[in-house]
Amino acid sequence: MNRNAAESRIRELRSCIRHHDYLYHIQDRPEISDQEYDRLFRELRELEDRYPELRTPDSPTQRVGAVPLEEFETVQHAAPMLSLDSDVSEDALHRFDQRVRKALGEQVRYVVEPKLDGASAELVYERGRLVRAATRGDGQRGEGITDNVRTIPTIPLRLRAAEAPIPEFLSLRAEVIMRIGAFDAINERLMEEGRPPFANPRNAAAGSLRQLDPQITAQRPLDAYVYDILASSQPVAATQWEVLQVLNQWGLRVNEHERRADSVEEILDFHSGLESQRDDLDYEIDGIVIKLDDLAAREEMGATSHHPRWAYAHKFPPRKETTRILSIVPSVGRTGVVTPVALMRPVELGGVTVSRASLHNREEVARKDVREGDRVRVQRAGDVIPQVIERIDEPDRERAAPFRMPERCPVCETLLIERGPFTVCPNTFDCPAQLAGQLMLFGSRGALDIEGLGEETARLLVQEGLVRHLPDLFDLQPERLMELEGFAEKSAGNLVDGIRQASHVELARFLFGLGIPEVGSTVARALSRHFGTLEALRSADQEALQEVDGVGPIMSEQISAFFGDPRVREILNALLSRVELVEPGPADHQSDVSETSPFDGLRFVFTGGLEGFTREEARERVEALGGRVTSAVSRGTAYVVAGDKPGSKLAKAEALGVAVLDEDGFRRLLAEHQVSDETGS
């Protein structure tokens, strides 16, 4: 396919993929299978790799790929992002309604919606293309998080213009959330890895948005609802209700519970109805928002320095109950972290019966000074996971002794060690509790994808001694499985067949399944592409590891320590005698561009702020000439481009003797090879 044909096909593929993204993420009615979507996506990526000069920032392939930032830039909002006046009392709601009617007359209509408990963000589109995103910050200025927001699948990189015209300039307000199931899963993984969990989904969403490395944000399952127009170069609608319809037509997700209301009674009906559905929603809300529907009337009412006079939040009362801790028991996770868990007298909390809560680590237990037998106040943190808030003092009651973590693992009796606030069983590959978790990860969809190897089966295999070490999984026989409860001839045969099929596996999936500390599926793919073979990865030092996009000093140290562990080497060798790896081959001998590309094989690192380029634009120009942009400086780096307020990378470049360019020098280098340094589209 020549360049002209490729350009035409790329336009066709982008349009097709955007259409299916809209159907899948916004309309919830996909028309094609995941496999067909993946095929279209692969074709687009391959064409853009072949002709990198045709790759654009709003291409569906560019949701992930920006280099890590050293710090966020400060962004001025197109219009103030004000907070809302709020209260839980009905009297306060009536007073708000009376103020509105006194200012505008008795004929008033509102739009009511759930008050999403997430992180507020500004999205700026120019000519329909997402060009900037920022946190709310102080309401006037926020942190630039464009590269992170681009990873969220429900935020389109280009708006749909089929049903409603798009203004040249458009600033929108969105709420970025993490859904409850995703929040539970990520917290479980964090605790297994010995890291502190997020307190609630709102903190998880906000923390994920503020990652300096967009590839980490991409691994966090974020979602977004858009609910307001902050600024526009031309009028869009006369009412908020019309705004919501237009937002949806542009391909943006609006909340499905939006309603119109003409009185306080209708507002209270909506409030009570939504509160009764609260436990059935898969995202967190903490009340409802009431907004004046007429946009011209909003202008007439104006705003204070803190909040608009035309909007109000009627909040839900917090969910808290008291109960008694019956016992505190240590629980061993997949990564060996031993977590103290409070077993409590069952209590109903927001429609859910709660009987256990994680106390996170020994320091948290000591800080809250909770002991067996104590009466405590609990809540569902973020209305999701049970959390012990505080101990209730009982002066006349004798308390139990303070809780102490055991000296030995409660499962394998190995002597425990301390890592910061966490207590860890170091018997990584031989502790049955850790092994069951390893089996689940190894057989998960992102790893070897072994059908039938779920939590219950993994625990049963370990409990019955059929799998004492990870490689034993590939030695299972149907006859032995049939002796276990729940297995018959067909199910035993299916599991063994699934394991045999999985023994032919891509390197990236194998790496993810190993459970290497800090390494998720995205980093596993990056490691696979960069090193090409397991042997090359196993022998790489920390400096070489940091040349991989998304791998920093902490992660490289963890990866290096993992492969340097003698027990890991032993387990890996045993696995490799049973598994056939599909390896992409050494990356150094591969090139996504023609052999004549002037930057072919050259690695660039950017540090500090550039005046005339965004990081993404600078990266595109390097890649258009066949170069690569990495996040770490090493002896293999060709150039470090230092902008305003460069970080420690500049000092490292000077220490290693790596060539350093200022922004003018970078422009001259591009000009020598006839690549335009003009910014914009």
XYZ file of C-alpha atoms in Angstrom:
681
model
C 0.000 0.000 0.000
C 1.490 3.364 -1.037
C 1.323 6.506 1.089
C -1.791 7.981 -0.542
C -3.718 4.740 -0.177
C -2.521 4.413 3.429
C -3.664 7.945 4.242
C -7.121 7.222 2.859
C -7.370 3.922 4.735
C -6.167 5.559 7.990
C -8.944 8.176 7.743
C -11.480 5.421 7.115
C -10.240 3.311 10.054
C -10.219 6.254 12.467
C -13.771 7.182 11.554
C -14.890 3.576 11.927
C -13.149 3.076 15.297
C -14.522 6.353 16.677
C -18.016 5.253 15.641
C -17.647 1.945 17.465
C -16.102 3.681 20.506
C -19.215 5.871 20.656
C -21.544 2.883 20.412
C -19.617 0.902 23.021
C -18.732 3.547 25.626
C -21.560 6.075 25.269
C -24.553 4.191 23.876
C -23.787 0.786 25.473
C -24.845 -1.005 22.277
C -21.786 -2.393 20.452
C -22.293 -3.578 16.883
C -19.098 -5.598 16.408
C -17.214 -8.173 18.450
C -14.136 -7.345 20.534
C -12.083 -9.422 18.121
C -13.244 -7.413 15.093
C -12.594 -4.140 16.944
C -9.085 -5.339 17.849
C -8.458 -6.240 14.199
C -9.408 -2.725 13.034
C -7.282 -1.172 15.778
C -4.254 -3.327 14.869
C -4.577 -2.393 11.207
C -4.636 1.308 12.084
C -1.634 0.992 14.387
C 0.354 -0.924 11.763
C -0.369 1.706 9.095
C 0.614 4.536 11.445
C 3.799 2.672 12.360
C 4.596 2.320 8.658
C 3.850 6.010 7.988
C 4.515 7.802 11.316
C 4.125 11.222 9.712
C 0.397 10.400 9.310
C -0.054 9.780 13.049
C -2.093 12.583 14.696
C -2.766 13.403 18.370
C -6.484 12.627 18.031
C -5.942 9.177 16.521
C -7.543 6.354 18.563
C -4.080 4.786 18.866
C -2.772 7.760 20.841
C -4.765 7.277 24.045
C -1.626 5.912 25.709
C 1.934 6.705 24.816
C 2.968 10.076 26.226
C 6.215 10.233 28.170
C 6.135 10.723 31.957
C 6.105 14.350 33.135
C 8.437 15.829 35.720
C 5.706 18.141 36.985
C 2.260 19.393 35.928
C 1.944 22.752 34.227
C -0.511 25.303 35.644
C -3.495 25.931 33.358
C -5.873 28.902 33.426
C -9.485 27.779 33.055
C -11.568 29.211 30.233
C -14.207 30.118 32.850
C -14.311 29.780 36.643
C -15.024 26.270 37.935
C -17.011 27.156 41.043
C -18.008 24.871 43.899
C -21.646 24.399 44.947
C -23.497 25.631 48.005
C -24.787 22.504 49.759
C -26.619 21.165 52.794
C -28.457 18.045 53.975
C -31.542 19.820 55.372
C -34.816 20.309 53.510
C -35.142 23.805 54.997
C -31.951 24.887 53.224
C -33.313 23.527 49.933
C -36.559 25.483 50.398
C -34.551 28.663 51.058
C -32.579 28.143 47.826
C -35.807 27.716 45.846
C -37.336 30.837 47.439
C -34.283 32.931 46.508
C -34.477 31.757 42.882
C -38.226 32.471 42.609
C -37.838 35.857 44.266
C -35.202 36.801 41.672
C -36.933 35.357 38.597
C -40.625 34.993 39.388
C -42.714 31.946 40.171
C -42.309 30.128 36.833
C -39.024 28.280 37.369
C -37.789 24.977 35.974
C -34.784 23.029 37.244
C -32.654 20.165 35.977
C -31.749 17.663 38.711
C -28.935 15.133 38.525
C -26.870 12.860 40.792
C -24.008 14.559 42.621
C -21.139 12.387 41.430
C -18.395 11.790 43.964
C -15.363 12.007 41.703
C -12.730 14.452 40.471
C -13.838 17.513 38.524
C -11.976 18.343 35.307
C -12.071 20.870 32.485
C -11.982 19.528 28.911
C -11.087 21.947 26.111
C -11.869 21.135 22.481
C -10.743 23.217 19.507
C -12.399 22.469 16.177
C -13.741 19.313 17.803
C -10.344 17.991 18.905
C -9.358 17.518 22.563
C -6.411 19.860 23.102
C -6.297 20.430 26.853
C -7.556 19.054 30.147
C -7.021 20.323 33.666
C -7.972 19.600 37.250
C -10.335 22.017 38.999
C -7.535 23.319 41.222
C -8.561 26.556 42.927
C -11.411 27.103 40.469
C -9.462 29.638 38.418
C -6.391 27.564 37.608
C -5.692 23.850 37.668
C -3.021 21.321 36.778
C -2.630 20.318 33.150
C -3.542 16.606 32.885
C -4.153 16.345 29.140
C -2.093 13.208 28.539
C -3.788 11.434 31.456
C -7.315 12.380 30.370
C -6.582 11.135 26.862
C -6.335 7.599 28.299
C -9.990 7.614 29.474
C -12.056 5.731 26.853
C -15.334 7.611 27.509
C -13.694 10.975 26.728
C -13.497 11.264 22.927
C -10.321 12.648 21.394
C -12.487 14.086 18.609
C -16.154 15.043 18.942
C -18.888 13.764 16.625
C -20.275 16.440 14.326
C -22.943 14.346 12.619
C -25.999 15.544 14.580
C -25.020 18.921 16.082
C -22.504 21.557 14.901
C -19.405 21.916 17.082
C -18.146 25.394 18.101
C -14.579 26.323 17.175
C -13.758 26.569 20.892
C -15.456 24.596 23.613
C -14.691 24.241 27.340
C -16.610 21.511 29.163
C -16.875 20.421 32.770
C -16.669 16.710 33.539
C -16.554 14.460 36.569
C -13.965 11.694 36.382
C -14.943 8.662 38.447
C -13.815 5.150 39.234
C -16.626 2.614 39.308
C -17.127 0.545 42.451
C -16.117 -2.847 41.039
C -12.928 -1.380 39.581
C -12.183 0.393 42.871
C -12.523 -2.841 44.849
C -10.233 -4.661 42.422
C -7.504 -2.006 42.452
C -7.559 -1.757 46.264
C -7.257 -5.518 46.580
C -4.251 -5.452 44.264
C -2.619 -2.563 46.143
C -2.958 -4.331 49.485
C -1.607 -7.565 48.018
C 1.411 -5.617 46.763
C 2.005 -4.101 50.192
C 0.897 -0.606 49.234
C -1.699 1.511 51.060
C -5.182 1.285 49.508
C -7.231 4.250 48.349
C -9.690 5.510 50.951
C -12.588 5.777 48.486
C -13.333 5.884 44.737
C -13.063 9.685 44.655
C -9.512 9.579 46.000
C -8.709 6.776 43.576
C -9.972 8.818 40.611
C -8.201 12.002 41.719
C -4.949 10.147 42.441
C -5.063 8.372 39.101
C -5.590 11.663 37.237
C -2.554 13.209 38.933
C -0.027 10.551 37.948
C 3.035 12.061 36.285
C 3.235 8.932 34.114
C 0.172 8.647 31.802
C 0.836 4.933 31.365
C 0.003 4.440 35.046
C -3.241 6.391 34.581
C -4.037 4.177 31.589
C -3.915 1.129 33.870
C -6.507 2.684 36.186
C -10.096 2.027 35.003
C -11.410 5.610 34.903
C -14.724 6.795 33.490
C -16.215 10.258 32.983
C -19.543 12.066 32.763
C -19.769 15.513 31.129
C -22.468 17.808 32.518
C -21.837 21.459 31.686
C -20.467 23.911 29.120
C -18.080 26.356 30.796
C -17.326 28.446 27.712
C -18.030 28.321 23.991
C -17.155 30.423 20.950
C -20.804 30.374 19.878
C -24.183 29.660 21.530
C -25.070 25.975 21.775
C -28.474 25.861 23.476
C -30.952 27.943 25.474
C -31.451 25.500 28.354
C -29.426 23.029 30.393
C -31.712 20.224 29.209
C -30.837 21.047 25.590
C -27.132 21.219 26.557
C -27.299 17.627 27.823
C -28.829 16.427 24.561
C -26.151 18.191 22.508
C -23.333 16.824 24.680
C -24.613 13.321 24.033
C -24.849 13.980 20.291
C -21.191 15.060 20.306
C -20.285 11.629 21.682
C -19.882 12.572 25.338
C -21.363 10.555 28.183
C -24.088 12.315 30.196
C -25.689 10.811 33.274
C -28.691 8.604 32.684
C -30.528 9.890 35.788
C -30.841 13.543 34.691
C -34.420 14.845 35.123
C -36.389 18.114 34.993
C -38.317 19.393 38.033
C -40.729 22.307 38.539
C -41.034 22.336 42.332
C -39.308 21.479 45.593
C -41.663 18.525 45.976
C -40.480 17.067 42.669
C -36.867 17.686 43.689
C -37.398 15.862 47.007
C -39.073 12.959 45.200
C -36.014 12.688 42.946
C -33.717 12.914 45.982
C -35.471 10.143 47.917
C -35.798 7.958 44.835
C -32.112 8.255 44.029
C -31.138 7.642 47.660
C -33.132 4.400 47.608
C -31.249 3.326 44.438
C -27.881 4.388 45.813
C -26.709 0.880 46.721
C -27.623 -0.439 43.275
C -25.502 2.105 41.386
C -22.029 1.084 40.252
C -20.576 4.511 41.026
C -20.528 6.778 44.066
C -22.931 9.677 44.634
C -23.314 11.782 47.776
C -26.469 13.732 46.947
C -28.191 15.487 44.070
C -27.489 18.745 42.200
C -30.263 21.197 41.333
C -29.565 23.604 38.450
C -31.646 26.337 36.884
C -32.620 25.122 33.424
C -32.807 28.498 31.647
C -29.245 29.585 30.729
C -30.160 33.246 30.245
C -31.737 33.281 33.716
C -28.478 31.879 35.097
C -26.615 34.892 33.719
C -29.171 37.158 35.375
C -28.702 35.507 38.793
C -24.891 35.425 38.569
C -22.561 33.974 41.191
C -20.746 34.773 44.398
C -16.969 34.450 44.553
C -17.419 30.839 45.661
C -20.529 29.357 44.058
C -23.244 30.055 41.456
C -26.539 31.424 42.794
C -28.475 29.286 40.318
C -27.306 25.852 41.495
C -27.425 23.942 44.767
C -26.458 20.507 46.119
C -28.879 18.639 48.390
C -26.661 16.002 49.993
C -27.375 12.594 51.488
C -26.704 12.009 55.188
C -23.466 10.028 55.808
C -23.693 6.292 56.488
C -22.247 5.315 59.841
C -23.064 2.637 62.379
C -21.548 1.223 65.545
C -20.599 -2.394 66.178
C -18.124 -4.462 68.182
C -14.874 -6.068 67.057
C -15.020 -9.775 67.838
C -11.459 -10.581 66.777
C -8.557 -9.316 64.691
C -6.986 -11.924 62.428
C -3.992 -11.760 60.043
C -4.743 -12.491 56.374
C -2.018 -13.345 53.831
C -2.343 -11.909 50.311
C -0.823 -12.924 46.972
C 2.286 -10.797 47.419
C 2.886 -11.997 50.977
C 1.582 -8.890 52.747
C -0.080 -9.922 56.008
C -3.093 -7.676 56.616
C -4.896 -7.400 59.962
C -8.629 -7.890 59.404
C -11.304 -6.936 61.952
C -14.078 -9.525 62.285
C -17.079 -7.636 63.657
C -20.565 -8.272 64.916
C -22.648 -7.995 61.700
C -24.254 -4.597 61.201
C -26.406 -3.236 58.357
C -24.746 -0.277 56.699
C -26.527 1.406 53.818
C -28.491 -1.727 52.977
C -25.446 -4.024 53.146
C -24.582 -6.361 56.019
C -20.983 -5.724 57.096
C -19.025 -8.167 59.261
C -15.344 -7.582 58.407
C -13.062 -4.670 57.594
C -9.407 -4.348 56.662
C -7.225 -2.531 59.195
C -4.534 -2.183 56.501
C -1.326 -2.601 58.538
C 0.075 -2.753 62.055
C 0.687 1.023 62.193
C -2.942 1.736 61.322
C -4.103 -0.594 64.125
C -1.819 1.186 66.577
C -2.856 4.664 65.404
C -6.557 3.933 65.900
C -5.807 1.860 69.006
C -8.501 -0.704 68.217
C -8.496 -4.035 70.044
C -10.585 -7.159 70.197
C -13.830 -6.476 72.053
C -13.792 -2.714 71.344
C -16.935 -0.895 70.312
C -16.200 1.000 67.101
C -17.848 3.306 64.626
C -17.754 2.014 61.053
C -18.703 3.383 57.672
C -18.505 2.211 54.109
C -15.537 4.256 52.908
C -16.753 6.193 49.923
C -19.888 4.145 50.578
C -18.058 1.096 49.238
C -15.616 -0.767 51.480
C -16.159 -1.146 55.224
C -13.827 1.031 57.274
C -13.290 1.309 61.015
C -13.371 5.064 61.671
C -12.726 5.220 65.388
C -13.007 3.479 68.723
C -15.871 4.468 71.029
C -14.624 4.954 74.561
C -16.238 2.725 77.212
C -14.747 3.855 80.560
C -16.208 1.009 82.638
C -15.178 -1.774 80.278
C -11.851 -3.573 80.609
C -10.069 -3.688 77.257
C -8.137 -6.538 75.696
C -4.383 -6.402 75.144
C -3.159 -4.378 72.144
C -3.088 -6.346 68.885
C 0.299 -7.623 67.784
C 1.151 -9.047 64.397
C 2.326 -12.690 64.628
C 6.030 -13.483 64.397
C 5.423 -16.246 61.866
C 3.191 -16.540 58.815
C -0.204 -17.922 59.893
C -0.245 -20.139 56.796
C 3.302 -21.467 56.251
C 4.949 -20.522 59.592
C 7.822 -18.682 57.889
C 9.377 -15.952 60.038
C 7.739 -12.669 58.980
C 9.683 -9.534 58.071
C 8.785 -5.842 58.166
C 8.806 -3.538 55.141
C 7.876 -0.063 56.290
C 4.415 -0.252 57.884
C 3.729 -3.644 56.300
C 4.392 -7.130 57.614
C 5.392 -9.581 54.902
C 5.828 -13.326 54.495
C 9.045 -13.690 52.427
C 8.220 -17.287 51.425
C 7.037 -16.009 48.036
C 6.769 -19.179 45.975
C 6.137 -21.765 48.688
C 3.569 -20.152 50.981
C 0.204 -21.783 50.127
C -1.738 -18.532 50.615
C 0.523 -16.694 48.183
C 0.566 -19.620 45.773
C -3.225 -19.629 45.465
C -3.136 -15.930 44.569
C -0.317 -16.533 42.097
C -2.310 -19.267 40.405
C -5.316 -16.963 40.022
C -3.163 -14.231 38.480
C -1.285 -16.691 36.251
C -4.544 -18.049 34.847
C -6.299 -14.675 34.578
C -7.519 -13.195 31.312
C -4.612 -10.753 31.034
C -2.081 -13.550 31.581
C -2.412 -17.134 30.306
C -6.233 -16.923 30.174
C -6.905 -20.439 31.508
C -10.645 -21.006 31.559
C -11.824 -22.636 34.773
C -8.875 -21.539 36.912
C -10.714 -19.146 39.191
C -10.345 -18.372 42.889
C -12.169 -21.453 44.180
C -10.284 -23.864 41.920
C -6.905 -22.260 42.670
C -7.442 -22.578 46.413
C -8.623 -26.170 46.041
C -5.577 -27.182 43.983
C -3.252 -25.747 46.622
C -5.249 -27.052 49.574
C -5.287 -30.606 48.214
C -1.586 -30.518 47.391
C -1.960 -30.958 43.618
C -0.043 -27.719 43.042
C 2.800 -27.117 45.504
C 4.752 -24.808 43.188
C 3.625 -22.778 40.174
C 5.159 -25.133 37.536
C 3.109 -28.043 38.974
C 0.087 -26.514 37.245
C 1.302 -27.914 33.906
C 1.666 -31.444 35.322
C -2.009 -31.825 36.314
C -3.813 -34.925 35.032
C -7.609 -35.313 34.596
C -7.684 -38.491 36.680
C -6.238 -36.744 39.714
C -8.559 -33.754 39.335
C -11.609 -36.017 39.256
C -10.840 -37.025 42.846
C -11.559 -33.441 43.965
C -14.963 -32.187 45.020
C -16.727 -30.345 42.215
C -14.802 -32.010 39.368
C -16.264 -34.533 36.932
C -14.691 -36.096 33.844
C -15.667 -33.249 31.526
C -14.682 -30.359 33.826
C -11.372 -32.044 34.691
C -10.604 -32.624 31.015
C -11.559 -29.044 30.109
C -9.227 -27.578 32.722
C -6.273 -29.726 31.647
C -6.929 -28.904 27.974
C -7.083 -25.204 28.846
C -3.747 -25.421 30.662
C -2.134 -27.216 27.710
C -3.395 -24.602 25.254
C -2.100 -21.854 27.529
C 1.381 -23.367 27.553
C 1.955 -21.617 24.201
C 1.910 -18.012 25.383
C 3.057 -14.536 24.370
C 5.947 -13.147 26.394
C 3.943 -10.090 27.551
C 1.165 -12.260 28.987
C 3.693 -14.550 30.653
C 5.417 -11.581 32.303
C 2.137 -10.201 33.605
C 1.182 -13.616 34.979
C 4.418 -13.883 36.963
C 3.216 -11.107 39.267
C 6.442 -9.096 39.076
C 6.162 -6.269 41.639
C 4.941 -2.989 40.078
C 4.443 -4.622 36.647
C 0.922 -4.505 35.245
C -0.228 -5.558 31.796
C 0.816 -2.278 30.102
C 4.359 -2.373 31.482
C 4.595 -6.088 30.683
C 3.833 -5.313 27.023
C 6.381 -2.496 27.013
C 9.065 -4.784 28.478
C 8.253 -7.479 25.929
C 8.480 -5.068 22.993
C 11.668 -3.446 24.249
C 13.722 -6.524 25.157
C 12.133 -9.018 22.771
C 13.228 -12.099 24.737
C 12.896 -13.234 28.323
C 16.621 -13.866 28.512
C 17.410 -10.276 27.521
C 14.988 -8.990 30.149
C 16.323 -11.284 32.889
C 19.881 -10.088 32.335
C 19.042 -6.352 32.037
C 20.396 -4.006 34.707
C 18.410 -1.156 36.216
C 19.782 1.394 33.763
C 18.676 -0.699 30.805
C 15.253 -1.245 32.373
C 14.731 2.500 32.742
C 15.047 2.928 28.986
C 11.610 1.327 28.703
C 8.691 3.763 28.527
C 6.867 3.789 31.855
C 9.701 2.226 33.894
C 11.266 4.507 36.489
C 13.901 3.972 39.202
C 11.583 2.318 41.752
C 10.028 -0.052 39.232
C 13.399 -0.942 37.705
C 14.742 -1.779 41.159
C 11.776 -4.085 41.834
C 12.078 -5.836 38.463
C 15.820 -6.301 38.854
C 15.415 -7.702 42.377
C 12.708 -10.092 41.183
C 14.813 -11.648 38.428
C 17.868 -11.662 40.681
C 16.159 -13.817 43.324
C 17.602 -17.403 43.206
C 14.174 -18.906 43.971
C 12.638 -16.930 41.091
C 15.324 -18.249 38.761
C 14.560 -21.779 39.880
C 10.805 -21.364 39.342
C 11.333 -19.668 35.972
C 13.590 -22.445 34.714
C 10.990 -25.019 35.724
C 8.239 -23.042 33.977
C 10.276 -22.659 30.794
C 10.639 -26.444 30.583
C 6.827 -26.621 30.367
C 5.914 -23.420 28.512
C 6.620 -22.285 24.958
C 7.076 -18.525 24.831
C 6.143 -16.487 21.782
C 8.809 -13.771 21.804
C 8.753 -10.714 19.516
C 12.535 -10.785 19.131
C 15.232 -8.233 20.001
C 13.904 -4.688 19.723
C 17.284 -3.267 18.751
C 17.026 -4.997 15.387
C 13.507 -3.819 14.680
C 12.469 -0.502 13.221
C 9.019 0.955 12.695
C 10.357 3.363 10.099
C 12.314 3.127 6.903
C 16.039 2.434 6.985
C 16.724 5.945 5.698
C 15.060 7.706 8.671
C 17.636 10.247 9.958
C 16.914 9.582 13.670
C 16.763 5.791 13.268
C 18.127 4.222 16.482
C 18.478 7.565 18.320
C 16.940 7.976 21.775
C 15.728 11.355 23.060
C 14.839 12.405 26.614
C 12.945 15.632 27.421
C 13.248 17.488 30.717
C 11.697 20.787 31.792
C 9.074 22.848 29.979
C 9.251 23.783 26.293
C 7.742 27.050 25.076
C 6.949 26.089 21.503
C 5.990 22.441 21.952
C 3.854 20.278 24.141
C 5.603 17.050 25.143
C 3.354 15.180 22.733
C 4.218 17.470 19.813
C 7.942 17.124 20.529
C 7.596 13.362 20.688
C 5.725 13.272 17.367
C 8.500 15.171 15.613
C 11.175 12.821 16.946
C 9.168 9.738 15.970
C 8.420 11.174 12.509
C 12.173 10.987 11.888
C 12.475 7.461 13.252
C 13.725 8.296 16.756
C 12.440 7.150 20.127
C 11.525 9.144 23.215
C 12.295 7.488 26.552
C 11.776 8.577 30.139
C 15.232 7.828 31.570
C 18.736 9.034 30.695
C 21.356 6.360 30.022
C 24.573 5.986 28.044
C 22.401 4.910 25.119
C 20.606 8.285 25.043
C 21.541 10.367 22.001
C 20.154 13.744 23.115
C 18.629 15.280 26.230
C 16.433 18.264 25.335
C 16.401 20.649 28.308
C 13.660 23.251 28.583
C 12.679 25.625 31.366
C 13.434 24.382 34.918
C 15.002 21.059 33.914
C 15.060 18.286 36.494
C 17.665 15.795 37.620
C 17.823 14.281 34.130
C 19.978 17.205 32.985
C 22.566 16.541 35.707
C 22.613 12.848 34.831
C 23.086 13.650 31.131
C 26.062 15.885 31.944
C 27.550 13.218 34.208
C 27.253 10.577 31.458
C 28.483 12.890 28.710
C 25.180 12.776 26.802
C 24.617 15.606 24.308
C 22.279 18.316 25.684
C 20.152 20.575 23.466
C 18.176 23.624 24.511
C 14.881 24.309 22.720
C 16.540 26.366 19.971
C 19.064 23.584 19.405
C 16.215 21.075 19.130
C 14.504 23.296 16.548
C 17.725 23.544 14.521
C 18.139 19.762 14.619
C 14.604 19.306 13.305
C 15.118 21.961 10.643
C 18.245 20.202 9.384
C 16.040 17.247 8.578
C 13.158 19.327 7.199
C 10.593 18.667 9.935
C 8.386 21.671 10.673
C 8.618 22.975 14.227
C 5.313 24.824 14.007
C 2.899 23.870 16.745
C -0.770 23.169 16.308
C -2.587 21.026 13.801
